[in-house]
PDB file of C-alpha atoms in Angstrom:
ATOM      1  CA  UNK U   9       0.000   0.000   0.000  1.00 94.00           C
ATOM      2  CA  UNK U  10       0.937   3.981  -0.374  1.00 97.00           C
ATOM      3  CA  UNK U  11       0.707   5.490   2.953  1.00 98.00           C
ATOM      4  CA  UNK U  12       0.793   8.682   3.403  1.00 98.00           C
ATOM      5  CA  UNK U  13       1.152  10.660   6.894  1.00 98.00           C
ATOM      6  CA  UNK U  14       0.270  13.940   7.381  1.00 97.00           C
ATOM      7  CA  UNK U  15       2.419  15.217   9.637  1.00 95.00           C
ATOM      8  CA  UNK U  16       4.845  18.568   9.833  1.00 92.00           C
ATOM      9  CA  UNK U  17       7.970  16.789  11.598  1.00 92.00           C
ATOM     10  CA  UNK U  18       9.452  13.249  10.055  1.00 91.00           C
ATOM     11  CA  UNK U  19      11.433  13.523  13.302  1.00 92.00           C
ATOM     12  CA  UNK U  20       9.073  12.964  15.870  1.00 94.00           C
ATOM     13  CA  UNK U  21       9.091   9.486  17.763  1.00 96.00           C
ATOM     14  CA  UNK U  22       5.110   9.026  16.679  1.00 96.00           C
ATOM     15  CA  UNK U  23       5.784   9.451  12.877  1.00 96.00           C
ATOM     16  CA  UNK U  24       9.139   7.746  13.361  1.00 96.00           C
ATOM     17  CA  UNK U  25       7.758   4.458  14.289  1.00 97.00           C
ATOM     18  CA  UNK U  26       4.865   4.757  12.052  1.00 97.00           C
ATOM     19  CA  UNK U  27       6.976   5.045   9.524  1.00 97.00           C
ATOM     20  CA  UNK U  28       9.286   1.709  11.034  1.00 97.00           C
ATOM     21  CA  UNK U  29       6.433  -0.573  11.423  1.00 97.00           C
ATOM     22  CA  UNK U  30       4.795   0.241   7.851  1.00 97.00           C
ATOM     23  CA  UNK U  31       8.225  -0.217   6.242  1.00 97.00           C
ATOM     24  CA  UNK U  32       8.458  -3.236   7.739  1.00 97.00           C
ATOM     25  CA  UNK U  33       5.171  -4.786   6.303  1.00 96.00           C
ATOM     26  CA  UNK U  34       6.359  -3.678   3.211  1.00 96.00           C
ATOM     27  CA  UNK U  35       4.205  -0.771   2.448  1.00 97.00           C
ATOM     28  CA  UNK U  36       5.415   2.475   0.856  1.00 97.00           C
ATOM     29  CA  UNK U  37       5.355   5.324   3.464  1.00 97.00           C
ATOM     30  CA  UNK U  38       5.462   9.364   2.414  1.00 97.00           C
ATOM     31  CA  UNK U  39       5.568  12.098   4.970  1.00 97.00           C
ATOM     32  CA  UNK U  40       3.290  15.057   3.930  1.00 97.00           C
ATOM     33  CA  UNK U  41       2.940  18.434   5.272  1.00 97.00           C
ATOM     34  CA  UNK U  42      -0.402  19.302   5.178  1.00 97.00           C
ATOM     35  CA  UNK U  43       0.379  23.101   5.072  1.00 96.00           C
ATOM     36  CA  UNK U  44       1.984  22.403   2.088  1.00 96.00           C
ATOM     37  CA  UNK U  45      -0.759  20.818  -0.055  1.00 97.00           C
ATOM     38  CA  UNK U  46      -3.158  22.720  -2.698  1.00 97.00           C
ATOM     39  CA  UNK U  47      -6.440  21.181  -2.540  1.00 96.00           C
ATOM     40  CA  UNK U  48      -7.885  20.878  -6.166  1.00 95.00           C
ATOM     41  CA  UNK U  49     -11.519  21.230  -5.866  1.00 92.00           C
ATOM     42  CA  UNK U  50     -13.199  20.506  -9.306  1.00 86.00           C
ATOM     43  CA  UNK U  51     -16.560  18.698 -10.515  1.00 83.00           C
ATOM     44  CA  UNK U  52     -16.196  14.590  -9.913  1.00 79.00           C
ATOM     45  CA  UNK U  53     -12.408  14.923  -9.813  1.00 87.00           C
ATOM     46  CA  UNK U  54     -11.142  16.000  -6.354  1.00 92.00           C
ATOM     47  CA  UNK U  55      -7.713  15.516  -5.762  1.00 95.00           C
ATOM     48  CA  UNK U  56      -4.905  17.044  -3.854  1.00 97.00           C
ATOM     49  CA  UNK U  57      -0.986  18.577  -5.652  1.00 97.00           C
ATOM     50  CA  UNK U  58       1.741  18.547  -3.179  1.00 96.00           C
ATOM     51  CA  UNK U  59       5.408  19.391  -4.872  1.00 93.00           C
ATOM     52  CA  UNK U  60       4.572  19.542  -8.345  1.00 92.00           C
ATOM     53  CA  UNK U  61       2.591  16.039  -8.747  1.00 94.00           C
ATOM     54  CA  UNK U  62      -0.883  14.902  -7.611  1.00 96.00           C
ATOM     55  CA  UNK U  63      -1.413  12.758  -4.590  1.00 97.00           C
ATOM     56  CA  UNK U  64      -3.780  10.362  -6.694  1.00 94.00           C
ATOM     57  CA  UNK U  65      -2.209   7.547  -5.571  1.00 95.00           C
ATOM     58  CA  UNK U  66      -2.901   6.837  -1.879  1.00 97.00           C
ATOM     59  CA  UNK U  67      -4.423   4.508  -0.410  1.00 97.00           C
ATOM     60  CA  UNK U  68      -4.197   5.000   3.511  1.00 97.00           C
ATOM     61  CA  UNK U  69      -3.849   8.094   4.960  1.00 98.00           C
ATOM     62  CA  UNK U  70      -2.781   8.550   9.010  1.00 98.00           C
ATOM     63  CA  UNK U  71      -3.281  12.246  10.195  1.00 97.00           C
ATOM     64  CA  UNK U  72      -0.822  13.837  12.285  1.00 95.00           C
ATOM     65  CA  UNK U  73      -2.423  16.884  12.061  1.00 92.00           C
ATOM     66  CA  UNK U  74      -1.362  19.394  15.459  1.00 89.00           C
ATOM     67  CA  UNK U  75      -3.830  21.553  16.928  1.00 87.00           C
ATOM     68  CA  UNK U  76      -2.633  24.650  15.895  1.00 88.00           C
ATOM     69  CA  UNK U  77      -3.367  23.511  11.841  1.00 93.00           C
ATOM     70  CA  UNK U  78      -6.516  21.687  12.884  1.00 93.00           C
ATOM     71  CA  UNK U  79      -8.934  23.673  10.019  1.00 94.00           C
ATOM     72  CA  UNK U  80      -6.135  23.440   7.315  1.00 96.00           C
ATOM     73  CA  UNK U  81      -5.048  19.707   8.335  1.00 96.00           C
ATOM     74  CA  UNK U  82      -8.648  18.506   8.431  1.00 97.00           C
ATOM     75  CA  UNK U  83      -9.533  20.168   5.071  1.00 97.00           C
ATOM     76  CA  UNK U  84      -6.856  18.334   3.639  1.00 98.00           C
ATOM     77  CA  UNK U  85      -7.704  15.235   5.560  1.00 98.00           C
ATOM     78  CA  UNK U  86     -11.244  15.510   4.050  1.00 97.00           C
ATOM     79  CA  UNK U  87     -10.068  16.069   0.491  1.00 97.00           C
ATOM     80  CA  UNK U  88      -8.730  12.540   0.917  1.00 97.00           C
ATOM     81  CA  UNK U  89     -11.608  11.311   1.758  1.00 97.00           C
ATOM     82  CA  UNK U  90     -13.743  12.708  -0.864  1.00 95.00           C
ATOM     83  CA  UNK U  91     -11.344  11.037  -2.817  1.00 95.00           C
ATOM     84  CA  UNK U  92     -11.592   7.676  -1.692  1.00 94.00           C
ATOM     85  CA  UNK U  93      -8.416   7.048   0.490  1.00 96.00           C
ATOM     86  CA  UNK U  94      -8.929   5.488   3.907  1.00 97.00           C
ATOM     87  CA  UNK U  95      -8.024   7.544   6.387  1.00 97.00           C
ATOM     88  CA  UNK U  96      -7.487   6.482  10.170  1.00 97.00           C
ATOM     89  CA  UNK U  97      -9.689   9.636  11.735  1.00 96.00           C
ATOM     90  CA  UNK U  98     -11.956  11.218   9.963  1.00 96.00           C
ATOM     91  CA  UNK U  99     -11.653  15.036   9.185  1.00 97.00           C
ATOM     92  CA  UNK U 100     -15.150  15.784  11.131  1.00 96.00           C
ATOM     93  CA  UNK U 101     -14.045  13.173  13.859  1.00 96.00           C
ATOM     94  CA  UNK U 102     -11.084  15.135  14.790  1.00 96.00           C
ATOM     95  CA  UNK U 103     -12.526  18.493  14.367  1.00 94.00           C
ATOM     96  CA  UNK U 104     -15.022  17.392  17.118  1.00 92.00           C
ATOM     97  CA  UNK U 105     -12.371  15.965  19.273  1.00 92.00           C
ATOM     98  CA  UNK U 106     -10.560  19.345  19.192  1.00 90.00           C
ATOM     99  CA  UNK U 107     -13.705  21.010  20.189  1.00 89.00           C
ATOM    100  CA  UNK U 108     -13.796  19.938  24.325  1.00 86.00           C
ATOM    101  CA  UNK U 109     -17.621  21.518  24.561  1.00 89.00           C
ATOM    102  CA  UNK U 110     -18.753  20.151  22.005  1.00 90.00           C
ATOM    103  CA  UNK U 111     -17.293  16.557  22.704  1.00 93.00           C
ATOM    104  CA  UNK U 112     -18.237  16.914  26.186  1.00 93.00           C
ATOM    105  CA  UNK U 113     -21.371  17.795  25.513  1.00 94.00           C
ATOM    106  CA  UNK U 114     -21.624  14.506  22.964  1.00 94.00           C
ATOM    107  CA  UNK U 115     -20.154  12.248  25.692  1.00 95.00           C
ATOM    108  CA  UNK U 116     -22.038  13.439  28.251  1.00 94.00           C
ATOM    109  CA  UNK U 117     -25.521  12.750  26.509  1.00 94.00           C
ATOM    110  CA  UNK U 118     -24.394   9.334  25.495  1.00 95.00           C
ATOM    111  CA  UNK U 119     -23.585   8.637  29.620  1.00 94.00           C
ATOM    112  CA  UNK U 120     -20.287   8.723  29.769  1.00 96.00           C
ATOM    113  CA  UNK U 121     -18.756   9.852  33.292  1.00 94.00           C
ATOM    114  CA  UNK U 122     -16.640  13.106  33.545  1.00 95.00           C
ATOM    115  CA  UNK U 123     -16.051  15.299  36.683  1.00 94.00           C
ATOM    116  CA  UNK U 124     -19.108  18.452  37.030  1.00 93.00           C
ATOM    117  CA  UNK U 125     -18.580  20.748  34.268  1.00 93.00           C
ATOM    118  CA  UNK U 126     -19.878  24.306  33.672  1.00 91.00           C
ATOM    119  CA  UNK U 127     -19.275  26.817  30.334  1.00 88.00           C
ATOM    120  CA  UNK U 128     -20.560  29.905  31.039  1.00 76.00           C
ATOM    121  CA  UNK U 129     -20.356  32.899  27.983  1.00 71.00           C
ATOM    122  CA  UNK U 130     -17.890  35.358  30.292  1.00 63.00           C
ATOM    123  CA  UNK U 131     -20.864  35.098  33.070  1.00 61.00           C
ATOM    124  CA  UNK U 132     -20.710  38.211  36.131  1.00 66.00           C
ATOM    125  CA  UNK U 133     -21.731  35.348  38.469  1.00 74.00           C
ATOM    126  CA  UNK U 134     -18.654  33.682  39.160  1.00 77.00           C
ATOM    127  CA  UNK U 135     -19.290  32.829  42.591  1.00 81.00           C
ATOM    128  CA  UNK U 136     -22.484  30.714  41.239  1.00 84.00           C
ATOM    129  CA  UNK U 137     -20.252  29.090  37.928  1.00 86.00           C
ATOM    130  CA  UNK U 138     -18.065  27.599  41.248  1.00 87.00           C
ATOM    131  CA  UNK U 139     -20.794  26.333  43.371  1.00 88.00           C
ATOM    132  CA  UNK U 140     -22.309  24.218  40.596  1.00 90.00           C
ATOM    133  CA  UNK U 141     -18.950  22.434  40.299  1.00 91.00           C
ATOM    134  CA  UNK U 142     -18.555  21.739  44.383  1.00 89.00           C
ATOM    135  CA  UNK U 143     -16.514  24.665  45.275  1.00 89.00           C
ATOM    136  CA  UNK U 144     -12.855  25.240  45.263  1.00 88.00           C
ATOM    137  CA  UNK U 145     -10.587  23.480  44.544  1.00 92.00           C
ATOM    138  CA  UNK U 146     -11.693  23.632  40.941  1.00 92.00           C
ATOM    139  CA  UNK U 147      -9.927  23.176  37.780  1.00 92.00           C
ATOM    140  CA  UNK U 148     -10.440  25.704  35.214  1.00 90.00           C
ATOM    141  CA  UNK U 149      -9.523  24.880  32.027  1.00 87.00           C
ATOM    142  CA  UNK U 150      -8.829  27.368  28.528  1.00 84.00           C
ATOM    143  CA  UNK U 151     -10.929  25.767  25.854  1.00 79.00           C
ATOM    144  CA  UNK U 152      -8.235  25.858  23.067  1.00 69.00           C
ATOM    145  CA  UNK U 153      -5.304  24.554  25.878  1.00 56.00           C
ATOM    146  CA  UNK U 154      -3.397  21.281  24.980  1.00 58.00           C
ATOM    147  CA  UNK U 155      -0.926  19.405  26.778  1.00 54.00           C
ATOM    148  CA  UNK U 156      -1.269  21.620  29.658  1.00 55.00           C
ATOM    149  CA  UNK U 157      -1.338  24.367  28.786  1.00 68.00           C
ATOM    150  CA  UNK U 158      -4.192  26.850  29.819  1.00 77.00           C
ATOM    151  CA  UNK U 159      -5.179  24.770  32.614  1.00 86.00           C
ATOM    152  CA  UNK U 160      -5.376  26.064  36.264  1.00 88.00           C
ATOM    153  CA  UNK U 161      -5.593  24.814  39.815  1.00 90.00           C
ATOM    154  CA  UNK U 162      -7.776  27.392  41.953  1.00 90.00           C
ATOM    155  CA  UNK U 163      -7.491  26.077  45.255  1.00 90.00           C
ATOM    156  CA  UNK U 164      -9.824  29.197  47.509  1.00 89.00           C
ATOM    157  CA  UNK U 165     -12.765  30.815  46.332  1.00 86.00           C
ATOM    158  CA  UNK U 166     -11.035  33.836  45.970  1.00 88.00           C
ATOM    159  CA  UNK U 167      -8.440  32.621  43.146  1.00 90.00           C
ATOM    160  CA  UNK U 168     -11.019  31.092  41.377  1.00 87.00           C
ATOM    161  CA  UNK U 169     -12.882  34.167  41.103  1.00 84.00           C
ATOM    162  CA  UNK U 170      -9.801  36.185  40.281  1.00 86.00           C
ATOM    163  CA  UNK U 171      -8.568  33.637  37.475  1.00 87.00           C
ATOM    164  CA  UNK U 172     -12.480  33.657  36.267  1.00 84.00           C
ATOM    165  CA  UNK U 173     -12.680  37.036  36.339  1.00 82.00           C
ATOM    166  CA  UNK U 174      -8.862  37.721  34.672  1.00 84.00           C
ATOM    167  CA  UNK U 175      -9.908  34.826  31.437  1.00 83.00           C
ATOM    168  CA  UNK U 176     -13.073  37.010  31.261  1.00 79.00           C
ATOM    169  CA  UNK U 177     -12.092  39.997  30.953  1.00 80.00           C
ATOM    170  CA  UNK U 178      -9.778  38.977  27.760  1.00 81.00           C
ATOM    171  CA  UNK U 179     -12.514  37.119  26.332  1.00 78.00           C
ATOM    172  CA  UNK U 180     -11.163  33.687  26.495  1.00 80.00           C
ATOM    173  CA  UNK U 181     -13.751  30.738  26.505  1.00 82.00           C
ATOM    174  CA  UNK U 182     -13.058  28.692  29.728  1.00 85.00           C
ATOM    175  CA  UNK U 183     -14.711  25.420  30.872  1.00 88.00           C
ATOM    176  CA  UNK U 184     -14.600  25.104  35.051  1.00 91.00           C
ATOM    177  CA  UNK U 185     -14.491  21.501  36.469  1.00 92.00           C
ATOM    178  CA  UNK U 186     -14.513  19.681  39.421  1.00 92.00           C
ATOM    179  CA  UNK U 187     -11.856  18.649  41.281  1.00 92.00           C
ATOM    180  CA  UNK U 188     -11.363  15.260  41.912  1.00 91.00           C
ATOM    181  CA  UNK U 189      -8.888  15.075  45.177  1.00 89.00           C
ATOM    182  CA  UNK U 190      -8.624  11.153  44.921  1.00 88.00           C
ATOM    183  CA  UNK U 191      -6.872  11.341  41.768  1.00 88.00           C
ATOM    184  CA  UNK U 192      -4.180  12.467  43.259  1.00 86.00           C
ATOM    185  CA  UNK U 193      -2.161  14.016  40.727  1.00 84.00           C
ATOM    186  CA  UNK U 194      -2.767  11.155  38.440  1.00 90.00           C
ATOM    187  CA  UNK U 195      -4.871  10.207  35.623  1.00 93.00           C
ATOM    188  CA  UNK U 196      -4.984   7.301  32.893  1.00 96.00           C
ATOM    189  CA  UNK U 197      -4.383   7.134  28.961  1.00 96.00           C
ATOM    190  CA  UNK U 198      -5.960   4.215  27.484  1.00 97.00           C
ATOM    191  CA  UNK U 199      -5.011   3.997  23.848  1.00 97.00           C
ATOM    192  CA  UNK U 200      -7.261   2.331  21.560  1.00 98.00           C
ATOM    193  CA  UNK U 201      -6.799   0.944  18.000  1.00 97.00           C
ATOM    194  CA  UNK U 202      -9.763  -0.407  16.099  1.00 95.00           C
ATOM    195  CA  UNK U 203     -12.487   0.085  19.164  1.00 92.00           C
ATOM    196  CA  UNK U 204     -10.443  -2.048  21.765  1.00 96.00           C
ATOM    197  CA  UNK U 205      -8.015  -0.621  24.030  1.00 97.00           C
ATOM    198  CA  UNK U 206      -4.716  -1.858  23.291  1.00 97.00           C
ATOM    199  CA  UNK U 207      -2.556   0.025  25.962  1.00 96.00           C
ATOM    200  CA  UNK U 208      -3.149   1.647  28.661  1.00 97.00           C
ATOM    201  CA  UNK U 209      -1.037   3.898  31.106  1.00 96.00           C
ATOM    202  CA  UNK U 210      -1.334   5.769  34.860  1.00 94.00           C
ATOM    203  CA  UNK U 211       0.238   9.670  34.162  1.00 91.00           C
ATOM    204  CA  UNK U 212       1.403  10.756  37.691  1.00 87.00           C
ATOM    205  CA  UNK U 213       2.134  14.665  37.991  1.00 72.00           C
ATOM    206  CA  UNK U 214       5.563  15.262  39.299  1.00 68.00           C
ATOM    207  CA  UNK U 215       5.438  16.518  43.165  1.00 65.00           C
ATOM    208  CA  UNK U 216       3.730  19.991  43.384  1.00 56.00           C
ATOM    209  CA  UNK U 217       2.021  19.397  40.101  1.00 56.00           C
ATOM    210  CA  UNK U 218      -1.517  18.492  39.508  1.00 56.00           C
ATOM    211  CA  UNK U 219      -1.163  17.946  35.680  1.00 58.00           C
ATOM    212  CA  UNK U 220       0.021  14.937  34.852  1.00 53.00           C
ATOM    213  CA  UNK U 221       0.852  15.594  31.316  1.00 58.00           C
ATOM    214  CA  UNK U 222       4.668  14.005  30.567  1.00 53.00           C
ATOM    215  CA  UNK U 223       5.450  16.833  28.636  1.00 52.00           C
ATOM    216  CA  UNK U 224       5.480  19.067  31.750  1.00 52.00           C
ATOM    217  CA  UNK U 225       7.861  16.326  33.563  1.00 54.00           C
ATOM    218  CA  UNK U 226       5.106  13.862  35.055  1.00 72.00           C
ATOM    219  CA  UNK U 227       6.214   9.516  35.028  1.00 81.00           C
ATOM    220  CA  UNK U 228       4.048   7.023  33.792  1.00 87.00           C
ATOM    221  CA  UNK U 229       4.016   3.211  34.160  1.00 93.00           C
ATOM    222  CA  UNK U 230       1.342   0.689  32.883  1.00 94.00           C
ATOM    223  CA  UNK U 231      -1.779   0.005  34.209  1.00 95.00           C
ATOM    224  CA  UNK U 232      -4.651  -2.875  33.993  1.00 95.00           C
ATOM    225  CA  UNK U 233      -7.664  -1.338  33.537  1.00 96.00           C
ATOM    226  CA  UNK U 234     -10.818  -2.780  35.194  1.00 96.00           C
ATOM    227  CA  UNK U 235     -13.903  -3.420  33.532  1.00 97.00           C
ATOM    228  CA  UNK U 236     -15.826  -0.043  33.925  1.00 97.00           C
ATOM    229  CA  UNK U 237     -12.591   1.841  32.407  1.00 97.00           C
ATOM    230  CA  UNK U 238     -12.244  -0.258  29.494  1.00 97.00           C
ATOM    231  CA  UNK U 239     -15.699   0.500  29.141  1.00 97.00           C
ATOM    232  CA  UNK U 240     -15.439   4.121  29.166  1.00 97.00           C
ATOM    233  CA  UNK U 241     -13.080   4.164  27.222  1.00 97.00           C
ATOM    234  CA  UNK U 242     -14.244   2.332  24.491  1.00 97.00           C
ATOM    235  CA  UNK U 243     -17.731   4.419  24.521  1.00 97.00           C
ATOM    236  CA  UNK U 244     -15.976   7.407  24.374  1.00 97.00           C
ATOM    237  CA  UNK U 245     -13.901   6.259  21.078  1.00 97.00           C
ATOM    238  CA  UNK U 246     -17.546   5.011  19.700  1.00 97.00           C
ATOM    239  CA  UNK U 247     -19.373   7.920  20.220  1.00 97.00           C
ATOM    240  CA  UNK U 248     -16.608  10.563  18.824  1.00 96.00           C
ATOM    241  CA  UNK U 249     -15.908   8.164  16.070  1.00 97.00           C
ATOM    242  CA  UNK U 250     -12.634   7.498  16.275  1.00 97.00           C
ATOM    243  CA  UNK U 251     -11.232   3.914  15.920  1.00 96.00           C
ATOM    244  CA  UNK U 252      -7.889   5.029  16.809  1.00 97.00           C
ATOM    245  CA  UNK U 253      -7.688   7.447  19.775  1.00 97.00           C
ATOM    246  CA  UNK U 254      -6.152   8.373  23.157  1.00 97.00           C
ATOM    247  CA  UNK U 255      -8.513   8.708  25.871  1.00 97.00           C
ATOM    248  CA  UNK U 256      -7.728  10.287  29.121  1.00 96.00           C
ATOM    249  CA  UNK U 257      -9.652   9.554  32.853  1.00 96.00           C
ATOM    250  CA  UNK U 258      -9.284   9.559  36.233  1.00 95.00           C
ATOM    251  CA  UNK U 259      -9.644   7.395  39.170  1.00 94.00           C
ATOM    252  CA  UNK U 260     -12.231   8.619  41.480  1.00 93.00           C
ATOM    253  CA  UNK U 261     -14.767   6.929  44.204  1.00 92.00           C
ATOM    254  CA  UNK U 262     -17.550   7.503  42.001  1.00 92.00           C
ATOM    255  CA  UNK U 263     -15.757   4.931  39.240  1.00 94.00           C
ATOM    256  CA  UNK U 264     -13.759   6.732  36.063  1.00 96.00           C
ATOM    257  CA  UNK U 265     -14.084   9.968  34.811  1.00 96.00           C
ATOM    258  CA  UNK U 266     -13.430  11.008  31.166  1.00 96.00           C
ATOM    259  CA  UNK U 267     -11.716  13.989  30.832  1.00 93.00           C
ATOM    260  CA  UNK U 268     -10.803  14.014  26.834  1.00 92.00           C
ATOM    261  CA  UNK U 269     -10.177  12.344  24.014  1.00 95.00           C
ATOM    262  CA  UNK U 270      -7.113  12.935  21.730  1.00 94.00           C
ATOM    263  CA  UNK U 271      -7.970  11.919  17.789  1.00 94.00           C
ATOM    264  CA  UNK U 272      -4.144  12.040  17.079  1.00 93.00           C
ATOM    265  CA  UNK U 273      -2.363  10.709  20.329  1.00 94.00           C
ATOM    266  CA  UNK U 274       1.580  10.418  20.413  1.00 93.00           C
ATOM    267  CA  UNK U 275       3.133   7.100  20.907  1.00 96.00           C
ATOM    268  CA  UNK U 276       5.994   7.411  22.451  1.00 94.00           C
ATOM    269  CA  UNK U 277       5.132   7.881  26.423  1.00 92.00           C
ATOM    270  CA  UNK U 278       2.393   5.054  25.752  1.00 95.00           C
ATOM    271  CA  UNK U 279       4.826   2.850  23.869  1.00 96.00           C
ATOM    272  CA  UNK U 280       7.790   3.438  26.776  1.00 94.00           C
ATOM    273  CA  UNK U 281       5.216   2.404  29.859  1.00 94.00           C
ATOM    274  CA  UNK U 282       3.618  -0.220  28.421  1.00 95.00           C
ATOM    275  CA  UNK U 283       6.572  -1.927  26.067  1.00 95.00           C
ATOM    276  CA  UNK U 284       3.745  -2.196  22.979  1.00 96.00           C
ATOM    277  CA  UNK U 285       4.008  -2.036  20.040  1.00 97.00           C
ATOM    278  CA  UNK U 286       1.227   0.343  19.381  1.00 97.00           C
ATOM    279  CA  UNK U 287       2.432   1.462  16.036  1.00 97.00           C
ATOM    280  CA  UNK U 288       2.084  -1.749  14.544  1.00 97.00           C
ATOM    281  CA  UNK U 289      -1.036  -2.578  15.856  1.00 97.00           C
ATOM    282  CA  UNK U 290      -2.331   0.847  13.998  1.00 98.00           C
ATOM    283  CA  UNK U 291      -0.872  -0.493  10.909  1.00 98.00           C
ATOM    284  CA  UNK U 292      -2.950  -3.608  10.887  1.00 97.00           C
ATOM    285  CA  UNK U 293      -5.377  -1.293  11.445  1.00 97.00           C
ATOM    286  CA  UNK U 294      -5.009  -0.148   7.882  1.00 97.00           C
ATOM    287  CA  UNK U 295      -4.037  -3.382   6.277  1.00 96.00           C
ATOM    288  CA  UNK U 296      -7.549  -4.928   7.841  1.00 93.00           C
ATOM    289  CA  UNK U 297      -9.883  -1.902   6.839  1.00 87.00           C
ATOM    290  CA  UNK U 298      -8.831  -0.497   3.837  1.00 75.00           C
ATOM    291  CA  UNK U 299     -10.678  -1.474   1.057  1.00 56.00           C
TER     292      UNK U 299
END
């Protein structure tokens, strides 16, 4: 097969061992940047030029496409499709995953489990916004932030209310949550490949830190998951349409709680904790569905 992955950095470990595992099957594997491609939109012939030739020739496509090039990278992603090429996540797939109200909102109504959530559109009330998520602590969270970023720990009424009050005033969209003190710093990534979860790992936040993410210098090590997070995980790949998918929980008394789902999750903290071999398994993906 002709694989192609969209993705802006041939150097990073995910597209690295995508690229190892396909190679070694024997399939043909070209690294695309999506920025880079003219989408040719014309009457029964869509098709896509990238570097002087057409890109009518693919017949998997695995989207790498970063959040900051998420309209772009999905317009290009959908161009595939309307061409025919099987592509791991679909363009409207990922654009709801990057959208955490809307795919809360979607996971929510199909009774999933997430920690108390509030949006508000920049509401005056901010001492009412905290009481319907349990009161401080509370976790308040920029709706564009990834890996971290934009994500803050308001531990008294009063900071919550000033951080509220500081996002509103420059207009940025914020989601408040719940705080769920059993976690304990920790959450879990459960990655799945094809609707089953074939990986799974516990994120711990390094002391002082109550975001877990490894790129701000938390650990992980591999976890078993019981039967309700398998399940939640799962559901949440199901209902946000996305066969191949990170999902993040946590651990609380009330069983797990989703907190999002990543339509383009990297490999290699998943791969290091759990020692498997997660970009094969996403190749065989391909090879089985493709048609």
């Amino acid at each position: 097969m002709n694989i192609v992955i969209l993705s802006r950095n041939a150097q990073l470990y995910s597209t690295r061992r995508l690229i190892e595992e396909a190679e070694a099957r024997g399939h043909l594997v070209e690294i695309i940047d999506p920025l880079k491609c003219d989408i040719i939109i014309e009457k029964e012939k869509p098709t896509i030029f990238y570097k002087n030739r057409y890109l009518d020739y693919v017949d998997a496509v695995i989207p790498r496409v970063g959040a900051s090039i998420t309209f772009y990278g999905c317009a290009v992603v959908r161009q595939f499709e309307e061409m025919g090429v099987f592509t791991i996540a679909k363009s409207d797939s990922i654009l709801h995953s990057r959208d955490k109200l809307k795919s809360l909102q979607r996971l929510s109504k199909a009774g999933i489990g997430m920690p108390k959530t509030v949006f508000t559109n920049y509401s005056r009330d901010v001492e009412e916004v905290i009481k319907y998520v349990g009161g401080t602590p509370c976790i308040i969270k920029l709706l564009e932030g990834t890996q971290g970023l934009g994500v803050v720990l308001a531990e008294s009424k009063n900071a919550a209310e000033s951080v509220l009050e500081a996002f509103n005033g420059l207009q940025a969209r914020v989601i408040v949550q719940e705080f769920i003190k059993e976690a304990k710093g920790a959450d879990i990534r459960a990655l799945v490949v094809d609707g089953q979860v074939v990986g799974a790992m516990k994120r711990q936040g390094k002391e002082g830190e109550f975001r877990s993410n490894l790129h701000r210098g938390g650990s992980a090590e591999i976890i078993k998951l019981n039967t309700d997070e398998l399940k939640l995980a799962m559901n949440a790949a199901k209902v946000l349409k996305l066969p191949v998918c990170g999902v993040d929980m946590l651990q609380s008394g009330r069983g797990p709680l989703l907190l999002e789902v990543n339509s383009t999750p990297g490999l290699e903290g998943i791969e290091g904790a759990t020692g498997k071999n997660i970009a094969r398994a996403i190749i065989t993906f391909i090879e089985k569905n493709r048609k």
